[in-house]
PDB file of C-alpha atoms in Angstrom:
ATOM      1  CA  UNK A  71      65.253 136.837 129.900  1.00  0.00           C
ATOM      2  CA  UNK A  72      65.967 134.394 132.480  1.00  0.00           C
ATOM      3  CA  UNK A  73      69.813 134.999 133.851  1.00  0.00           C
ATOM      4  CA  UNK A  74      70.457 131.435 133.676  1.00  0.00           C
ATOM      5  CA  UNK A  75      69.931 131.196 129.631  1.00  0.00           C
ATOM      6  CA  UNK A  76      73.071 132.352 128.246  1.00  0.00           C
ATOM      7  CA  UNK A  77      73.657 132.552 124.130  1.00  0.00           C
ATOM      8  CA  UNK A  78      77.219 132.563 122.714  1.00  0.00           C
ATOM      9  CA  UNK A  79      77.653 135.584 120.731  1.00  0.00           C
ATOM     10  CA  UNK A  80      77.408 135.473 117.010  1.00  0.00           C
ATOM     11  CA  UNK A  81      80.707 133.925 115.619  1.00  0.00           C
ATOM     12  CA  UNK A  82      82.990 136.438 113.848  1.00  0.00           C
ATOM     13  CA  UNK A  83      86.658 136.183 112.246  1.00  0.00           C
ATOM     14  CA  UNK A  84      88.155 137.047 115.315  1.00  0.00           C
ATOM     15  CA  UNK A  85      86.666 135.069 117.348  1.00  0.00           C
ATOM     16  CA  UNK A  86      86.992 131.919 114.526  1.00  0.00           C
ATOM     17  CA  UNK A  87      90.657 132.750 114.379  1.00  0.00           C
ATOM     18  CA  UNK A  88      90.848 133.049 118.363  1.00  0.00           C
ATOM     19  CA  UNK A  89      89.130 129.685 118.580  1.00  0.00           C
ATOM     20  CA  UNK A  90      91.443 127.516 115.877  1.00  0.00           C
ATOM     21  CA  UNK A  91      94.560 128.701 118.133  1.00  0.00           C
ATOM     22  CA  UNK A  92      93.148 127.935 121.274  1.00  0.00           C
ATOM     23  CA  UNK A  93      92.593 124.609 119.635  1.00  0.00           C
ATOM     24  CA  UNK A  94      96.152 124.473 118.428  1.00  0.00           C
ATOM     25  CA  UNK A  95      97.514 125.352 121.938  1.00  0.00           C
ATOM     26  CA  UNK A  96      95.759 122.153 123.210  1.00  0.00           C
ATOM     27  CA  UNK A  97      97.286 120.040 120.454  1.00  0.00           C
ATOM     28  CA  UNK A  98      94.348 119.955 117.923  1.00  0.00           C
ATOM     29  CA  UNK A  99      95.104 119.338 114.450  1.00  0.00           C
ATOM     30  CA  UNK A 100      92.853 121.790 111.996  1.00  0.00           C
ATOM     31  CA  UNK A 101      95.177 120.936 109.173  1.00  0.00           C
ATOM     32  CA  UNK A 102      94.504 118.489 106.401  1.00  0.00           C
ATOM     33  CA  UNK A 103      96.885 115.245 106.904  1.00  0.00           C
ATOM     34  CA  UNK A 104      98.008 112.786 104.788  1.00  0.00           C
ATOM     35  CA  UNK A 105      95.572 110.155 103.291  1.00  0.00           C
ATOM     36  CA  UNK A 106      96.095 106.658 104.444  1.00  0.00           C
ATOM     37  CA  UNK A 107      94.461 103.422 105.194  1.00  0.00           C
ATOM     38  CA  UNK A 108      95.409 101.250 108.479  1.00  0.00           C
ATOM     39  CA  UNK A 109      96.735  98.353 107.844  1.00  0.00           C
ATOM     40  CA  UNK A 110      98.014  96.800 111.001  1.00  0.00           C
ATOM     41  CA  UNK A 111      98.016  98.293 115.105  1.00  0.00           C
ATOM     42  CA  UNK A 112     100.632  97.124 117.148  1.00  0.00           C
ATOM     43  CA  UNK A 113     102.111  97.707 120.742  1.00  0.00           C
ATOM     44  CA  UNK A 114     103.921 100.098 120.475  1.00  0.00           C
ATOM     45  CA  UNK A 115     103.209 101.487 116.550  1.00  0.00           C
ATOM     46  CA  UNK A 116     101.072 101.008 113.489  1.00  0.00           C
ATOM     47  CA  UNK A 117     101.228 100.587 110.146  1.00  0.00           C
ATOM     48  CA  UNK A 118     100.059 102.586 107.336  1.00  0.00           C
ATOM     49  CA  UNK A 119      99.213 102.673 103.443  1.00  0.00           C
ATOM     50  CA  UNK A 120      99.495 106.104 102.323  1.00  0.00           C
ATOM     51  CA  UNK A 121      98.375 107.493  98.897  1.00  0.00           C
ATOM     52  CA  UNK A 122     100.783 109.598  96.953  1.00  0.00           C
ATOM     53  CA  UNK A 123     101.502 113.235  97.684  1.00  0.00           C
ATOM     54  CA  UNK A 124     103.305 116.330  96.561  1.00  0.00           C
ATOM     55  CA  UNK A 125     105.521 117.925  99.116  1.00  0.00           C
ATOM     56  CA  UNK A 126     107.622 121.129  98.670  1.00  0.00           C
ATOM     57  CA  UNK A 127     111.018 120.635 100.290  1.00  0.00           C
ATOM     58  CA  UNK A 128     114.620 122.314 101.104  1.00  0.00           C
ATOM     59  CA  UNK A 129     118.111 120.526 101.881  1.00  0.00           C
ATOM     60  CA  UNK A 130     121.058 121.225 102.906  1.00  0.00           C
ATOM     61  CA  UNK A 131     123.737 121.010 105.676  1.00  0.00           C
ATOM     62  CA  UNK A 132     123.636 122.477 109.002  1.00  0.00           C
ATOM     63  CA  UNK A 133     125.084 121.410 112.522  1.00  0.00           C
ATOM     64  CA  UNK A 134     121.930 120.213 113.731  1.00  0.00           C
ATOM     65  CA  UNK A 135     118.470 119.683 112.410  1.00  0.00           C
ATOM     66  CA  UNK A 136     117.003 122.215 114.782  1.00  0.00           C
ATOM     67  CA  UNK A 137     119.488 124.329 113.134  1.00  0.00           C
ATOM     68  CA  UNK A 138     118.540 123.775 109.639  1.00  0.00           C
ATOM     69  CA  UNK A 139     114.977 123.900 110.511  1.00  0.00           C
ATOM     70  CA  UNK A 140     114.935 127.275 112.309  1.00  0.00           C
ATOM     71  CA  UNK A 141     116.364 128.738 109.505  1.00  0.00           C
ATOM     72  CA  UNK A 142     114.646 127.190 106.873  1.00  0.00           C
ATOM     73  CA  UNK A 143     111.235 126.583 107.996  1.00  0.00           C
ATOM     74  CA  UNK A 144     110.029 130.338 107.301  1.00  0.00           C
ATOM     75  CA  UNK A 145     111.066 129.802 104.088  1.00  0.00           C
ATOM     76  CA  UNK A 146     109.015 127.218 103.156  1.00  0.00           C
ATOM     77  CA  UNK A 147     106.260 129.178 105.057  1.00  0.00           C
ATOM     78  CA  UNK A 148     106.694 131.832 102.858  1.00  0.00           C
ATOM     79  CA  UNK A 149     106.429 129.677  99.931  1.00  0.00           C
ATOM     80  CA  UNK A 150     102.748 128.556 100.666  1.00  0.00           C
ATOM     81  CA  UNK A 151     102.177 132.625 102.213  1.00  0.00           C
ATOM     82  CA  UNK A 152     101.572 131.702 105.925  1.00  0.00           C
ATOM     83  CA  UNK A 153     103.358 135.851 106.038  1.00  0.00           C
ATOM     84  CA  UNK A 154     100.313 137.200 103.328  1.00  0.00           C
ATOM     85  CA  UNK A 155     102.673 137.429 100.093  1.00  0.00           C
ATOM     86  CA  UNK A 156     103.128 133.909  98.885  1.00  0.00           C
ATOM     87  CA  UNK A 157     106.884 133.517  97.478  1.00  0.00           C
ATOM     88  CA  UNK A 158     105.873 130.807  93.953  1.00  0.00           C
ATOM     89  CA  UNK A 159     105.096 131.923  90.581  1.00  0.00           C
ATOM     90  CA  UNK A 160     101.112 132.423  90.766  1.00  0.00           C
ATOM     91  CA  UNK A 161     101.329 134.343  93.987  1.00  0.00           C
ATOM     92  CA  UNK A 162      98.917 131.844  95.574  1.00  0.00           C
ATOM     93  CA  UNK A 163      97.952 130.931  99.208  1.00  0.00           C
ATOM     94  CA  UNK A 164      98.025 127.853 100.176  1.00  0.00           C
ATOM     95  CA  UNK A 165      96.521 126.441 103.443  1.00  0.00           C
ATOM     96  CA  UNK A 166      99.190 124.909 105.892  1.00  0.00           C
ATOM     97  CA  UNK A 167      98.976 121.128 106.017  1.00  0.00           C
ATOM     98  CA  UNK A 168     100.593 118.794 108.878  1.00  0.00           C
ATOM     99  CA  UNK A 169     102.545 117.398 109.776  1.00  0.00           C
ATOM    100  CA  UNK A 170     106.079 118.742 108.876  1.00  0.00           C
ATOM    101  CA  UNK A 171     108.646 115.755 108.065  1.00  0.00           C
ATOM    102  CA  UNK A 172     112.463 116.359 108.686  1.00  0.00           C
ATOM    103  CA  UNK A 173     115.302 113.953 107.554  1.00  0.00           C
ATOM    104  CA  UNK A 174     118.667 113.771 107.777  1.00  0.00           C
ATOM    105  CA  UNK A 175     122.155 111.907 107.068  1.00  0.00           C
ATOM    106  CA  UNK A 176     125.046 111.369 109.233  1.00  0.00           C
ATOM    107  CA  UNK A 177     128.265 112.371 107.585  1.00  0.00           C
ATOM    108  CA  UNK A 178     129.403 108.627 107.824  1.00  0.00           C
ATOM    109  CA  UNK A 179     127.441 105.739 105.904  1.00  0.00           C
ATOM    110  CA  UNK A 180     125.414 103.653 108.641  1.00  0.00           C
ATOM    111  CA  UNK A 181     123.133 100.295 108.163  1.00  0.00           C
ATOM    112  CA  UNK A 182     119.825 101.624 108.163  1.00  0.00           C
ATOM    113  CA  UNK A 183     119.061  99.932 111.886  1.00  0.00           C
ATOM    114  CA  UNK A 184     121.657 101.895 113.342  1.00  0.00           C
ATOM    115  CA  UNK A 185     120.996 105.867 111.869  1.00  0.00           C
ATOM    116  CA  UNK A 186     122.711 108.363 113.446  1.00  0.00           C
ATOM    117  CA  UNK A 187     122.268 112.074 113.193  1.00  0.00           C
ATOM    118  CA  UNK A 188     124.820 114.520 113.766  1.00  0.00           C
ATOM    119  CA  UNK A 189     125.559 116.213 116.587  1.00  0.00           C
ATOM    120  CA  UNK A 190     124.772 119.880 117.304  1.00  0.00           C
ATOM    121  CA  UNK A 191     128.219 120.764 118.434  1.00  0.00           C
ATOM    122  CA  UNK A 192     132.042 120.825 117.502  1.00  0.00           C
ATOM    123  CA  UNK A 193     132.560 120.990 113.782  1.00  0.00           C
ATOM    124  CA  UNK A 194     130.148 118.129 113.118  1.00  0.00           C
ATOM    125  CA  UNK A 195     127.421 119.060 110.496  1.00  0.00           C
ATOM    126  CA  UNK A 196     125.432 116.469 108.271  1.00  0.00           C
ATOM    127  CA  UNK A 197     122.999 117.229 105.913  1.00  0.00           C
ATOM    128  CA  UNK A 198     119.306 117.409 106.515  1.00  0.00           C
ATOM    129  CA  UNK A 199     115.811 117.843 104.772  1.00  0.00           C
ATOM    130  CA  UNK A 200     112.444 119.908 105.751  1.00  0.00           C
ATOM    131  CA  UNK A 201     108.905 119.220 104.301  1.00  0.00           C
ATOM    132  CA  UNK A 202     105.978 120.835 103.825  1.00  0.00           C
ATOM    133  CA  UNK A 203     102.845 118.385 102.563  1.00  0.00           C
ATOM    134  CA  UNK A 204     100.765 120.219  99.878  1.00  0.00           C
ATOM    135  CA  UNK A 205      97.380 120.549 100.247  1.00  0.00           C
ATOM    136  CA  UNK A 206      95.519 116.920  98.412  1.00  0.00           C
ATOM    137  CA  UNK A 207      94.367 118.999  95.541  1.00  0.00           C
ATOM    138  CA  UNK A 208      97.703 119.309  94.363  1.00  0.00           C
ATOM    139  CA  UNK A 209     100.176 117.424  91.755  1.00  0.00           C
ATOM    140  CA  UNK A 210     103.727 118.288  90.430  1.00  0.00           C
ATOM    141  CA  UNK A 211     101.443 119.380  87.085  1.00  0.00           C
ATOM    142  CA  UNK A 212      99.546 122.031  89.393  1.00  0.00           C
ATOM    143  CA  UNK A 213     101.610 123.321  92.243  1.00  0.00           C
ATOM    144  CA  UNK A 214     102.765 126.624  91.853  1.00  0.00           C
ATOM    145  CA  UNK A 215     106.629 127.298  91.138  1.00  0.00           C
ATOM    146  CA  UNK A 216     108.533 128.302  94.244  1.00  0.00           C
ATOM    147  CA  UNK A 217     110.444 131.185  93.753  1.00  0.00           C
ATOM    148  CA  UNK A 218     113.342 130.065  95.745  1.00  0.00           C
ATOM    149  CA  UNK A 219     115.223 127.627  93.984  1.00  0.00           C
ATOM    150  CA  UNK A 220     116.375 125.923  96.998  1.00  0.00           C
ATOM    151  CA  UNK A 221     112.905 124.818  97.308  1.00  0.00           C
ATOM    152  CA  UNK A 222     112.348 121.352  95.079  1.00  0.00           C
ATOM    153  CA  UNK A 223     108.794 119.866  94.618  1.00  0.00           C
ATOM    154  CA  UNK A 224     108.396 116.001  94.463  1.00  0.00           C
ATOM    155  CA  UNK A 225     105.427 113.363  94.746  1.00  0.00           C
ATOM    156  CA  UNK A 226     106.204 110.788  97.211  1.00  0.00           C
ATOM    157  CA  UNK A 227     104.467 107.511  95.601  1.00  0.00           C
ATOM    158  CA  UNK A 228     102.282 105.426  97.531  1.00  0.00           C
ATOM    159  CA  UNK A 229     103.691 103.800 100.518  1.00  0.00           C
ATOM    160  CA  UNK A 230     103.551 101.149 103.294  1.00  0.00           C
ATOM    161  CA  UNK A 231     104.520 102.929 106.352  1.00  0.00           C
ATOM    162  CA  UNK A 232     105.360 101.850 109.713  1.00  0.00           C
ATOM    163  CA  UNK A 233     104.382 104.718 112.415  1.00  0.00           C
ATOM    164  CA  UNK A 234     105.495 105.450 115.695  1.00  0.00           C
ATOM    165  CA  UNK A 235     103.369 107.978 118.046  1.00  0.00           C
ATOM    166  CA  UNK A 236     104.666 109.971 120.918  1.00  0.00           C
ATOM    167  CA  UNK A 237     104.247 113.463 122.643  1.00  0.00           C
ATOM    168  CA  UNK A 238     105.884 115.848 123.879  1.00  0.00           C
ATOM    169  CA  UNK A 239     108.655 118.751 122.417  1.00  0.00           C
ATOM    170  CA  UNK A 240     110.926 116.685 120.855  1.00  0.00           C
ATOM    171  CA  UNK A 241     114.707 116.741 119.722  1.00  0.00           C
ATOM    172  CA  UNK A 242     117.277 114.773 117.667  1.00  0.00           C
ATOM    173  CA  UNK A 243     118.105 112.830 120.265  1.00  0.00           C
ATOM    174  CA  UNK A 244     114.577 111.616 121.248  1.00  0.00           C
ATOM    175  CA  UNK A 245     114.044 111.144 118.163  1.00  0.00           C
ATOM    176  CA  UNK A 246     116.907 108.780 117.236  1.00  0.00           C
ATOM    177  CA  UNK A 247     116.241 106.408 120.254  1.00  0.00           C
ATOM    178  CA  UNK A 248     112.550 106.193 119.036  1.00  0.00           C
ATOM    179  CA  UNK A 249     113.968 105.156 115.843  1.00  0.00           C
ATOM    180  CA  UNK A 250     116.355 102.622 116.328  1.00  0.00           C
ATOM    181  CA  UNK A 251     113.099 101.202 118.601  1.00  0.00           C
ATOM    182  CA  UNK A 252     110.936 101.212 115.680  1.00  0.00           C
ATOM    183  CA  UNK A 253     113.503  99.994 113.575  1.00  0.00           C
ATOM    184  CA  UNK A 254     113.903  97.102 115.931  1.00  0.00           C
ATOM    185  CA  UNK A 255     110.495  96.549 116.325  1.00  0.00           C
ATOM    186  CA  UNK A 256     109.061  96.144 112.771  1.00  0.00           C
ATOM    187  CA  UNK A 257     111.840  93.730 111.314  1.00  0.00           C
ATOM    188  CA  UNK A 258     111.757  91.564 115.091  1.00  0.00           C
ATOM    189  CA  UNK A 259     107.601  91.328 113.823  1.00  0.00           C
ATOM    190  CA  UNK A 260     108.362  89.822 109.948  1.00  0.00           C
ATOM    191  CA  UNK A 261     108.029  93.460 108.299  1.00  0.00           C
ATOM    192  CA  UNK A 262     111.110  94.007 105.685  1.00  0.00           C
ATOM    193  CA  UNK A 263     112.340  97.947 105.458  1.00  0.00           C
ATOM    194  CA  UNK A 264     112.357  99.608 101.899  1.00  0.00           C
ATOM    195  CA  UNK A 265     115.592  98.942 100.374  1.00  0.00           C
ATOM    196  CA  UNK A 266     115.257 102.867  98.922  1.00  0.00           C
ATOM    197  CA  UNK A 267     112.668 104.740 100.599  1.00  0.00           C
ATOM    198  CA  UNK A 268     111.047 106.889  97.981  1.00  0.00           C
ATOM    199  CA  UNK A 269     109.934 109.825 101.335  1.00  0.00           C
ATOM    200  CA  UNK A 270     113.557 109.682 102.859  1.00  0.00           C
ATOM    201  CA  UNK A 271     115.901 111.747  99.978  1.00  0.00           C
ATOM    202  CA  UNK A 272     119.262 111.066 102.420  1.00  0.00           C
ATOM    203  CA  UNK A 273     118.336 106.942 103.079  1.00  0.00           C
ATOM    204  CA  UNK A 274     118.638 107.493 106.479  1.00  0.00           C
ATOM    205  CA  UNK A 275     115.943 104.985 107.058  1.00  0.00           C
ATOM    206  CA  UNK A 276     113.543 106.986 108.713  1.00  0.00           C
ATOM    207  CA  UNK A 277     111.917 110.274 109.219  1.00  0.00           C
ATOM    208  CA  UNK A 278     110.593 112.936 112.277  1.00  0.00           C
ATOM    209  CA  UNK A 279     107.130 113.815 111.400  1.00  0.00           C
ATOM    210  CA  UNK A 280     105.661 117.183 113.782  1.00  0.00           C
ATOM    211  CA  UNK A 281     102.249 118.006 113.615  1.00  0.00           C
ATOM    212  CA  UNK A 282     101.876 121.214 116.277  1.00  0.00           C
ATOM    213  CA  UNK A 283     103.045 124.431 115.853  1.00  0.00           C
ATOM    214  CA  UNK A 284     105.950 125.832 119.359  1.00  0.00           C
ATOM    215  CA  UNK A 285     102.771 127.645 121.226  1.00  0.00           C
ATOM    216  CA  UNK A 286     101.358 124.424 121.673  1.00  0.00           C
ATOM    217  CA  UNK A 287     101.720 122.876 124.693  1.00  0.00           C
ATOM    218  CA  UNK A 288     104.089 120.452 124.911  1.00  0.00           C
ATOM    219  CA  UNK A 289     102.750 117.314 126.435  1.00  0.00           C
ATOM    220  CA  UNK A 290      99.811 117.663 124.044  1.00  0.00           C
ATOM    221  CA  UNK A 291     102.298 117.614 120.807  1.00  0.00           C
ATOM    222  CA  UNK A 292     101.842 114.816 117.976  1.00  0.00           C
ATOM    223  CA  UNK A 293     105.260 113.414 116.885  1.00  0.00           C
ATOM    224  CA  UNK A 294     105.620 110.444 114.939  1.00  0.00           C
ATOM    225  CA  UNK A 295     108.915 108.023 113.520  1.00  0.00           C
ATOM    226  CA  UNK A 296     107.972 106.938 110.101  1.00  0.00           C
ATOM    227  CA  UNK A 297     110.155 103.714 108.620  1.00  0.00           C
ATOM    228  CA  UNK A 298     109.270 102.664 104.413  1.00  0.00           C
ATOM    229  CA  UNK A 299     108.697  98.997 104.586  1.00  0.00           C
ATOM    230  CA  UNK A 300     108.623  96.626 101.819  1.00  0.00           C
ATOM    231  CA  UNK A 301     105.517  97.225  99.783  1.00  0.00           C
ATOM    232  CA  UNK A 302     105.129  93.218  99.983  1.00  0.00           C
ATOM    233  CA  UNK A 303     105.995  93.158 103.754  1.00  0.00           C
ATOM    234  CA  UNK A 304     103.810  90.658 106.063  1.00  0.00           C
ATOM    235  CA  UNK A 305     104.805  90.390 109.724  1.00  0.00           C
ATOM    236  CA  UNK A 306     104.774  87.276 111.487  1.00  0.00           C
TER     237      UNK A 306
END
């Protein structure tokens, strides 16, 4: 054989697995994603019509969101068996979607273009919400029982959705400023915000959406701000 031929060996599990979380490290998303259609591209974000979907959540309060999340994201993890012993009634797997949403509500009642999240130290806590997306092939009718009770599943109706990208490893500070922008943004262009967001439980007026997993690197991470609009919105 000629030395410069060279053949990829045949492709096994390990290598398949090797390969997905390479992909992963450099920010690709394997994981099935919300269904949507585009209905508008702007500057600086975009807006979306999304179908309905079933997600399997947890609330509660914490001091932070990071701290709620850390401690409650293997939970839900658990609950779809990313750890091989899936923790819902029919013991059934069920493959990891993205992205992960995360909510929250500042202890004090703010105007939705002003949300505020609580801060991490002192005695401050609020209360905050974690997501997981089910798989498409899922309803309320179908999706297995969680064995944790703290775990609720709901179907988010369909919804117009204004969406702001950025990258990076983000926090609840980076966050907020992205979403006061957004919140700006879309009501300065003619768009009207959902007087009762059906995907934010806490009305905070918008929501972190995270689509990598930590090992990722970070400047290759997918994080978007996600503001309900008026179904009947038109911008100018």
């Amino acid at each position: 054989k000629s030395p410069f031929v060279c053949f990829p060996p045949p492709a096994t599990k390990s290598t398949l697995l090797q390969s997905a979380k390479m992909g992963m490290i450099f920010g690709k998303v394997n994981e099935e994603t919300p269904k949507f259609e585009l209905v508008a591209k702007k500057e600086q974000y975009e807006v979306r019509r999304y179908v309905p979907y079933v997600i399997a959540e947890m609330q509660g309060q914490a001091k932070s969101q990071d701290a709620f999340g850390n401690k409650n994201f293997r939970v839900l993890a658990g609950y779809i068996g990313v750890f091989g012993n899936p923790q819902n009634q029919k013991k059934e797997a069920m493959s990891m979607t993205a992205p992960v949403l995360s909510s929250a509500q500042s202890g004090e009642k703010m105007a939705m273009t002003a949300p505020v999240l609580s801060s991490a130290g002192g005695d401050s806590s609020g209360i905050f919400s974690m997501a997981f997306i089910l798989p498409s092939k899922y309803t309320l009718e179908t999706a297995p029982t969680p064995t944790d009770e703290n775990i609720k599943l709901r179907e988010v109706p369909a919804s117009l959705v204004a969406v702001h990208t950025y990258s990076g490893t983000t926090n609840e500070k980076e966050a907020e400023e992205k979403a006061k922008m957004l919140l700006g943004l879309v009501q300065k262009d003619g768009y009207s915000l959902h007087p009762d967001p059906h995907d934010l439980p806490h009305k905070q007026g918008w929501q972190l959406a995270r689509y990598n997993p930590p090992f990722t690197l970070p400047f290759l991470k997918t994080n978007e701000i996600h503001v309900e609009l008026a179904d009947d919105a038109a911008a100018n």
